[in-house]
PDB file of C-alpha atoms in Angstrom:
ATOM      1  CA  MET Q 117     241.433 -96.089-167.546  1.00 82.00           C
ATOM      2  CA  GLU Q 118     240.890 -99.322-165.614  1.00 83.00           C
ATOM      3  CA  GLY Q 119     242.647-100.145-162.319  1.00 73.00           C
ATOM      4  CA  GLY Q 120     244.757 -96.954-162.569  1.00 66.00           C
ATOM      5  CA  SER Q 121     246.189 -97.956-165.986  1.00 71.00           C
ATOM      6  CA  VAL Q 122     245.444 -96.247-169.262  1.00 73.00           C
ATOM      7  CA  LEU Q 123     243.988 -98.902-171.529  1.00 80.00           C
ATOM      8  CA  PHE Q 124     243.056 -96.722-174.558  1.00 81.00           C
ATOM      9  CA  ASP Q 125     243.514 -93.303-176.060  1.00 79.00           C
ATOM     10  CA  LEU Q 126     239.989 -92.751-177.374  1.00 79.00           C
ATOM     11  CA  GLY Q 127     241.320 -90.394-180.010  1.00 75.00           C
ATOM     12  CA  ALA Q 128     242.900 -93.451-181.643  1.00 79.00           C
ATOM     13  CA  ALA Q 129     240.738 -96.300-180.425  1.00 86.00           C
ATOM     14  CA  LYS Q 130     237.225 -97.288-181.613  1.00 91.00           C
ATOM     15  CA  TYR Q 131     234.175 -98.259-179.517  1.00 91.00           C
ATOM     16  CA  ALA Q 132     230.694 -99.594-179.782  1.00 92.00           C
ATOM     17  CA  ILE Q 133     227.830 -99.719-177.292  1.00 92.00           C
ATOM     18  CA  SER Q 134     225.152-102.334-177.679  1.00 92.00           C
ATOM     19  CA  THR Q 135     222.153-103.586-175.731  1.00 88.00           C
ATOM     20  CA  GLU Q 136     221.352-107.249-175.730  1.00 80.00           C
ATOM     21  CA  HIS Q 137     218.792-108.790-173.408  1.00 80.00           C
ATOM     22  CA  ALA Q 138     218.426-105.576-171.468  1.00 82.00           C
ATOM     23  CA  LYS Q 139     222.218-105.443-170.838  1.00 89.00           C
ATOM     24  CA  CYS Q 140     224.520-102.599-171.841  1.00 92.00           C
ATOM     25  CA  LEU Q 141     227.763-103.819-173.397  1.00 92.00           C
ATOM     26  CA  LEU Q 142     230.764-101.564-174.101  1.00 92.00           C
ATOM     27  CA  HIS Q 143     233.264-102.819-176.668  1.00 93.00           C
ATOM     28  CA  VAL Q 144     236.549-100.861-177.068  1.00 92.00           C
ATOM     29  CA  TRP Q 145     239.379-101.828-179.400  1.00 91.00           C
ATOM     30  CA  SER Q 146     242.646-100.618-180.870  1.00 86.00           C
ATOM     31  CA  ALA Q 147     245.594-102.134-182.652  1.00 82.00           C
ATOM     32  CA  GLU Q 148     247.029-103.196-179.245  1.00 81.00           C
ATOM     33  CA  ARG Q 149     244.005-104.599-177.383  1.00 85.00           C
ATOM     34  CA  ASN Q 150     240.340-105.342-177.316  1.00 91.00           C
ATOM     35  CA  ILE Q 151     237.936-105.297-174.294  1.00 91.00           C
ATOM     36  CA  VAL Q 152     234.304-105.969-173.713  1.00 92.00           C
ATOM     37  CA  ARG Q 153     232.598-104.837-170.467  1.00 93.00           C
ATOM     38  CA  ARG Q 154     229.056-105.068-169.230  1.00 92.00           C
ATOM     39  CA  VAL Q 155     228.075-101.612-167.797  1.00 93.00           C
ATOM     40  CA  LEU Q 156     226.143-101.770-164.573  1.00 93.00           C
ATOM     41  CA  GLU Q 157     226.174 -98.097-163.512  1.00 92.00           C
ATOM     42  CA  ALA Q 158     227.455 -94.769-164.820  1.00 92.00           C
ATOM     43  CA  GLU Q 159     228.297 -91.482-163.000  1.00 91.00           C
ATOM     44  CA  LEU Q 160     229.674 -88.317-164.479  1.00 88.00           C
ATOM     45  CA  LYS Q 161     231.901 -86.360-162.092  1.00 83.00           C
ATOM     46  CA  SER Q 162     234.453 -83.623-162.860  1.00 73.00           C
ATOM     47  CA  ASP Q 163     234.862 -84.481-166.582  1.00 74.00           C
ATOM     48  CA  VAL Q 164     235.253 -88.159-165.734  1.00 81.00           C
ATOM     49  CA  LEU Q 165     232.640 -90.802-166.703  1.00 88.00           C
ATOM     50  CA  ARG Q 166     232.962 -93.497-163.984  1.00 89.00           C
ATOM     51  CA  LEU Q 167     231.454 -96.863-164.993  1.00 91.00           C
ATOM     52  CA  SER Q 168     230.844 -99.795-162.780  1.00 92.00           C
ATOM     53  CA  VAL Q 169     231.576-102.709-165.094  1.00 93.00           C
ATOM     54  CA  LEU Q 170     231.737-106.486-165.198  1.00 93.00           C
ATOM     55  CA  ARG Q 171     234.281-108.427-167.204  1.00 90.00           C
ATOM     56  CA  LEU Q 172     232.728-111.266-169.145  1.00 84.00           C
ATOM     57  CA  GLY Q 173     232.609-114.345-166.963  1.00 85.00           C
ATOM     58  CA  GLN Q 174     233.265-112.485-163.643  1.00 86.00           C
ATOM     59  CA  THR Q 175     230.875-111.730-160.777  1.00 89.00           C
ATOM     60  CA  HIS Q 176     232.628-108.841-159.033  1.00 91.00           C
ATOM     61  CA  PRO Q 177     232.346-105.389-160.684  1.00 91.00           C
ATOM     62  CA  GLY Q 178     235.312-103.167-161.335  1.00 90.00           C
ATOM     63  CA  LYS Q 179     235.684 -99.471-162.285  1.00 90.00           C
ATOM     64  CA  LEU Q 180     236.309 -98.156-165.771  1.00 89.00           C
ATOM     65  CA  GLU Q 181     236.904 -94.414-166.163  1.00 87.00           C
ATOM     66  CA  ILE Q 182     236.631 -92.380-169.336  1.00 87.00           C
ATOM     67  CA  CYS Q 183     238.552 -89.138-168.795  1.00 82.00           C
ATOM     68  CA  ARG Q 184     238.439 -85.922-170.793  1.00 73.00           C
ATOM     69  CA  GLU Q 185     242.064 -85.188-169.841  1.00 64.00           C
ATOM     70  CA  ARG Q 186     244.815 -87.758-169.550  1.00 61.00           C
ATOM     71  CA  ASP Q 187     246.750 -85.798-166.962  1.00 61.00           C
ATOM     72  CA  ARG Q 188     244.585 -86.091-163.872  1.00 60.00           C
ATOM     73  CA  ARG Q 189     246.924 -84.235-161.478  1.00 64.00           C
ATOM     74  CA  THR Q 190     245.531 -81.232-159.657  1.00 69.00           C
ATOM     75  CA  PRO Q 191     246.598 -77.811-160.884  1.00 73.00           C
ATOM     76  CA  SER Q 192     248.742 -77.356-157.753  1.00 78.00           C
ATOM     77  CA  ALA Q 193     250.366 -80.730-158.280  1.00 76.00           C
ATOM     78  CA  LYS Q 194     251.222 -79.874-161.833  1.00 78.00           C
ATOM     79  CA  LYS Q 195     252.672 -76.473-160.824  1.00 83.00           C
ATOM     80  CA  SER Q 196     254.707 -78.036-158.041  1.00 85.00           C
ATOM     81  CA  ALA Q 197     256.144 -80.761-160.312  1.00 84.00           C
ATOM     82  CA  ARG Q 198     256.984 -78.227-163.025  1.00 86.00           C
ATOM     83  CA  THR Q 199     258.723 -75.886-160.519  1.00 89.00           C
ATOM     84  CA  LEU Q 200     260.825 -78.827-159.184  1.00 91.00           C
ATOM     85  CA  TYR Q 201     261.730 -79.876-162.708  1.00 91.00           C
ATOM     86  CA  GLN Q 202     262.722 -76.320-163.648  1.00 91.00           C
ATOM     87  CA  ASP Q 203     265.055 -76.160-160.680  1.00 91.00           C
ATOM     88  CA  ARG Q 204     266.513 -79.634-161.501  1.00 92.00           C
ATOM     89  CA  LEU Q 205     266.933 -78.629-165.136  1.00 93.00           C
ATOM     90  CA  GLN Q 206     268.733 -75.424-164.244  1.00 93.00           C
ATOM     91  CA  ARG Q 207     271.231 -77.318-162.043  1.00 92.00           C
ATOM     92  CA  ALA Q 208     271.798 -79.873-164.819  1.00 91.00           C
ATOM     93  CA  ILE Q 209     272.413 -77.175-167.416  1.00 93.00           C
ATOM     94  CA  GLU Q 210     274.821 -75.311-165.137  1.00 92.00           C
ATOM     95  CA  ILE Q 211     276.841 -78.499-164.555  1.00 93.00           C
ATOM     96  CA  ARG Q 212     276.750 -79.654-168.186  1.00 92.00           C
ATOM     97  CA  PHE Q 213     277.541 -76.264-169.723  1.00 93.00           C
ATOM     98  CA  PRO Q 214     279.708 -74.370-167.238  1.00 94.00           C
ATOM     99  CA  GLU Q 215     281.170 -72.090-169.916  1.00 95.00           C
ATOM    100  CA  TYR Q 216     277.719 -70.724-170.729  1.00 94.00           C
ATOM    101  CA  LYS Q 217     275.470 -68.402-168.733  1.00 94.00           C
ATOM    102  CA  LEU Q 218     271.815 -69.390-168.419  1.00 92.00           C
ATOM    103  CA  VAL Q 219     270.236 -66.034-169.230  1.00 87.00           C
ATOM    104  CA  GLN Q 220     266.675 -67.065-168.528  1.00 81.00           C
ATOM    105  CA  LEU Q 221     264.714 -70.211-167.676  1.00 87.00           C
ATOM    106  CA  SER Q 222     260.930 -70.067-167.440  1.00 86.00           C
ATOM    107  CA  SER Q 223     257.867 -72.184-167.842  1.00 83.00           C
ATOM    108  CA  SER Q 224     255.455 -69.286-167.573  1.00 79.00           C
ATOM    109  CA  MET Q 225     252.564 -68.856-170.000  1.00 78.00           C
ATOM    110  CA  ASP Q 226     253.397 -66.992-173.241  1.00 73.00           C
ATOM    111  CA  LEU Q 227     250.110 -66.945-175.114  1.00 66.00           C
ATOM    112  CA  GLU Q 228     251.509 -64.686-177.829  1.00 71.00           C
ATOM    113  CA  ARG Q 229     253.837 -67.435-178.961  1.00 67.00           C
ATOM    114  CA  SER Q 230     251.577 -70.340-177.911  1.00 66.00           C
ATOM    115  CA  PHE Q 231     253.822 -71.570-175.088  1.00 79.00           C
ATOM    116  CA  GLY Q 232     252.119 -73.030-171.994  1.00 79.00           C
ATOM    117  CA  PRO Q 233     253.630 -74.087-168.697  1.00 84.00           C
ATOM    118  CA  ILE Q 234     254.459 -77.616-169.837  1.00 87.00           C
ATOM    119  CA  TYR Q 235     257.952 -76.827-171.217  1.00 91.00           C
ATOM    120  CA  ALA Q 236     260.789 -75.078-169.398  1.00 93.00           C
ATOM    121  CA  ARG Q 237     262.381 -72.659-171.880  1.00 93.00           C
ATOM    122  CA  GLY Q 238     265.554 -70.659-171.720  1.00 93.00           C
ATOM    123  CA  LEU Q 239     268.641 -69.271-173.406  1.00 94.00           C
ATOM    124  CA  LEU Q 240     272.277 -70.244-172.859  1.00 94.00           C
ATOM    125  CA  ARG Q 241     274.794 -67.578-173.804  1.00 94.00           C
ATOM    126  CA  ARG Q 242     278.596 -67.273-174.109  1.00 94.00           C
ATOM    127  CA  GLY Q 243     279.773 -64.049-175.720  1.00 92.00           C
ATOM    128  CA  GLN Q 244     278.057 -63.701-179.115  1.00 93.00           C
ATOM    129  CA  SER Q 245     277.074 -67.369-179.198  1.00 94.00           C
ATOM    130  CA  SER Q 246     273.913 -68.762-177.643  1.00 94.00           C
ATOM    131  CA  PHE Q 247     271.614 -71.777-177.682  1.00 95.00           C
ATOM    132  CA  ALA Q 248     267.869 -72.027-177.065  1.00 94.00           C
ATOM    133  CA  VAL Q 249     267.015 -74.521-174.304  1.00 95.00           C
ATOM    134  CA  LEU Q 250     263.758 -76.482-173.920  1.00 94.00           C
ATOM    135  CA  GLY Q 251     263.053 -79.266-171.424  1.00 93.00           C
ATOM    136  CA  VAL Q 252     260.094 -81.403-170.607  1.00 91.00           C
ATOM    137  CA  ASN Q 253     259.399 -83.157-167.296  1.00 87.00           C
ATOM    138  CA  ALA Q 254     258.944 -86.980-167.155  1.00 84.00           C
ATOM    139  CA  GLU Q 255     255.608 -86.368-165.273  1.00 82.00           C
ATOM    140  CA  GLU Q 256     254.053 -84.747-168.318  1.00 83.00           C
ATOM    141  CA  THR Q 257     251.717 -86.751-170.599  1.00 79.00           C
ATOM    142  CA  GLN Q 258     253.160 -88.741-173.467  1.00 79.00           C
ATOM    143  CA  PRO Q 259     251.606 -86.471-176.116  1.00 79.00           C
ATOM    144  CA  SER Q 260     253.334 -83.543-174.463  1.00 81.00           C
ATOM    145  CA  VAL Q 261     256.676 -85.368-174.454  1.00 85.00           C
ATOM    146  CA  ASP Q 262     256.115 -86.351-178.087  1.00 83.00           C
ATOM    147  CA  ALA Q 263     255.502 -82.708-179.044  1.00 85.00           C
ATOM    148  CA  CYS Q 264     258.701 -81.418-177.440  1.00 88.00           C
ATOM    149  CA  LEU Q 265     260.643 -81.420-180.722  1.00 89.00           C
ATOM    150  CA  THR Q 266     257.992 -79.279-182.407  1.00 89.00           C
ATOM    151  CA  PHE Q 267     257.922 -76.799-179.486  1.00 89.00           C
ATOM    152  CA  SER Q 268     261.788 -76.747-179.323  1.00 92.00           C
ATOM    153  CA  ILE Q 269     261.880 -75.631-182.998  1.00 92.00           C
ATOM    154  CA  LEU Q 270     259.228 -72.965-182.286  1.00 92.00           C
ATOM    155  CA  TRP Q 271     261.295 -71.838-179.252  1.00 92.00           C
ATOM    156  CA  LEU Q 272     264.449 -71.725-181.354  1.00 94.00           C
ATOM    157  CA  HIS Q 273     262.744 -69.498-183.898  1.00 93.00           C
ATOM    158  CA  ALA Q 274     261.388 -67.204-181.115  1.00 92.00           C
ATOM    159  CA  CYS Q 275     264.853 -66.915-179.584  1.00 92.00           C
ATOM    160  CA  ARG Q 276     266.456 -66.167-182.949  1.00 94.00           C
ATOM    161  CA  GLU Q 277     263.943 -63.371-183.586  1.00 93.00           C
ATOM    162  CA  ALA Q 278     264.460 -61.894-180.045  1.00 90.00           C
ATOM    163  CA  GLN Q 279     268.254 -62.012-180.274  1.00 91.00           C
ATOM    164  CA  VAL Q 280     268.683 -60.410-183.699  1.00 92.00           C
ATOM    165  CA  GLY Q 281     271.677 -58.040-183.502  1.00 90.00           C
ATOM    166  CA  LYS Q 282     272.539 -59.224-179.988  1.00 92.00           C
ATOM    167  CA  CYS Q 283     273.968 -62.699-180.507  1.00 92.00           C
ATOM    168  CA  VAL Q 284     273.709 -65.705-182.833  1.00 94.00           C
ATOM    169  CA  VAL Q 285     271.398 -68.486-181.673  1.00 94.00           C
ATOM    170  CA  GLU Q 286     273.207 -71.548-183.074  1.00 94.00           C
ATOM    171  CA  GLY Q 287     270.642 -74.192-182.251  1.00 94.00           C
ATOM    172  CA  VAL Q 288     268.616 -75.728-179.458  1.00 94.00           C
ATOM    173  CA  LYS Q 289     269.541 -77.927-176.549  1.00 94.00           C
ATOM    174  CA  LEU Q 290     266.590 -80.300-175.956  1.00 93.00           C
ATOM    175  CA  PHE Q 291     266.158 -82.091-172.578  1.00 92.00           C
ATOM    176  CA  VAL Q 292     263.673 -84.982-172.547  1.00 90.00           C
ATOM    177  CA  PRO Q 293     262.737 -87.827-170.199  1.00 84.00           C
ATOM    178  CA  ALA Q 294     264.851 -90.946-170.846  1.00 77.00           C
ATOM    179  CA  GLY Q 295     263.215 -93.413-173.211  1.00 66.00           C
ATOM    180  CA  ARG Q 296     259.977 -91.447-173.726  1.00 58.00           C
ATOM    181  CA  SER Q 297     260.551 -89.273-176.739  1.00 52.00           C
ATOM    182  CA  GLY Q 298     260.093 -89.696-180.438  1.00 51.00           C
ATOM    183  CA  ALA Q 299     262.525 -86.816-180.838  1.00 48.00           C
ATOM    184  CA  ASN Q 300     265.335 -89.425-180.586  1.00 44.00           C
ATOM    185  CA  ARG Q 301     264.552 -90.404-184.157  1.00 41.00           C
ATOM    186  CA  MET Q 302     263.906 -86.908-185.533  1.00 42.00           C
ATOM    187  CA  LEU Q 303     266.733 -84.626-184.538  1.00 42.00           C
ATOM    188  CA  GLY Q 304     267.625 -82.226-187.325  1.00 42.00           C
ATOM    189  CA  PRO Q 305     270.687 -79.947-187.936  1.00 39.00           C
ATOM    190  CA  ASP Q 306     269.415 -77.193-185.588  1.00 39.00           C
ATOM    191  CA  CYS Q 307     269.069 -79.628-182.714  1.00 39.00           C
ATOM    192  CA  ARG Q 308     272.740 -80.171-181.971  1.00 37.00           C
ATOM    193  CA  GLU Q 309     272.297 -82.115-178.773  1.00 44.00           C
ATOM    194  CA  MET Q 310     269.633 -83.873-176.809  1.00 47.00           C
ATOM    195  CA  ALA Q 311     270.029 -84.770-173.219  1.00 47.00           C
ATOM    196  CA  THR Q 312     267.824 -86.485-170.647  1.00 40.00           C
ATOM    197  CA  VAL Q 313     266.964 -84.919-167.302  1.00 38.00           C
TER     198      VAL Q 313
END
């Protein structure tokens, strides 16, 4: 990150470090961009490597941060944002599907099924018919948003197993942030509808 903006995902980018004339140069590149910075100082703090760097041809140093985690919100900020999103999603579902009853909506950890707190999950039911529901907040990282289709299919499978003999889980209602999901291109027959919240 530089100046508060994410420049590279180091899982996909490449980098090289060289020393010339007793100067440390960091070169990072990807298909989208290429940067070279002279490293003046380095400090490791809370899983973030903070570098004081100079752009080539400039005299005032800037900050470049290499972060282990993309999402740098505090745990309490994440929990608060997810709780607010869950409430907003519940209201949106109740307005959009008034004929259905929202049986459950949760973003609690479910380690047995590999669900973490990132996705709000629930079940909509009307008589013997139901739909799995999964939603992801716009404040989550892009990889989490991109993975929502996979997790919605896993949630659909879990709901179908849990509801055997009780009701038919026809498909999944997937709620994603507007303009941020690859799921737009990948909806299959079990994903009858995708909405943005």
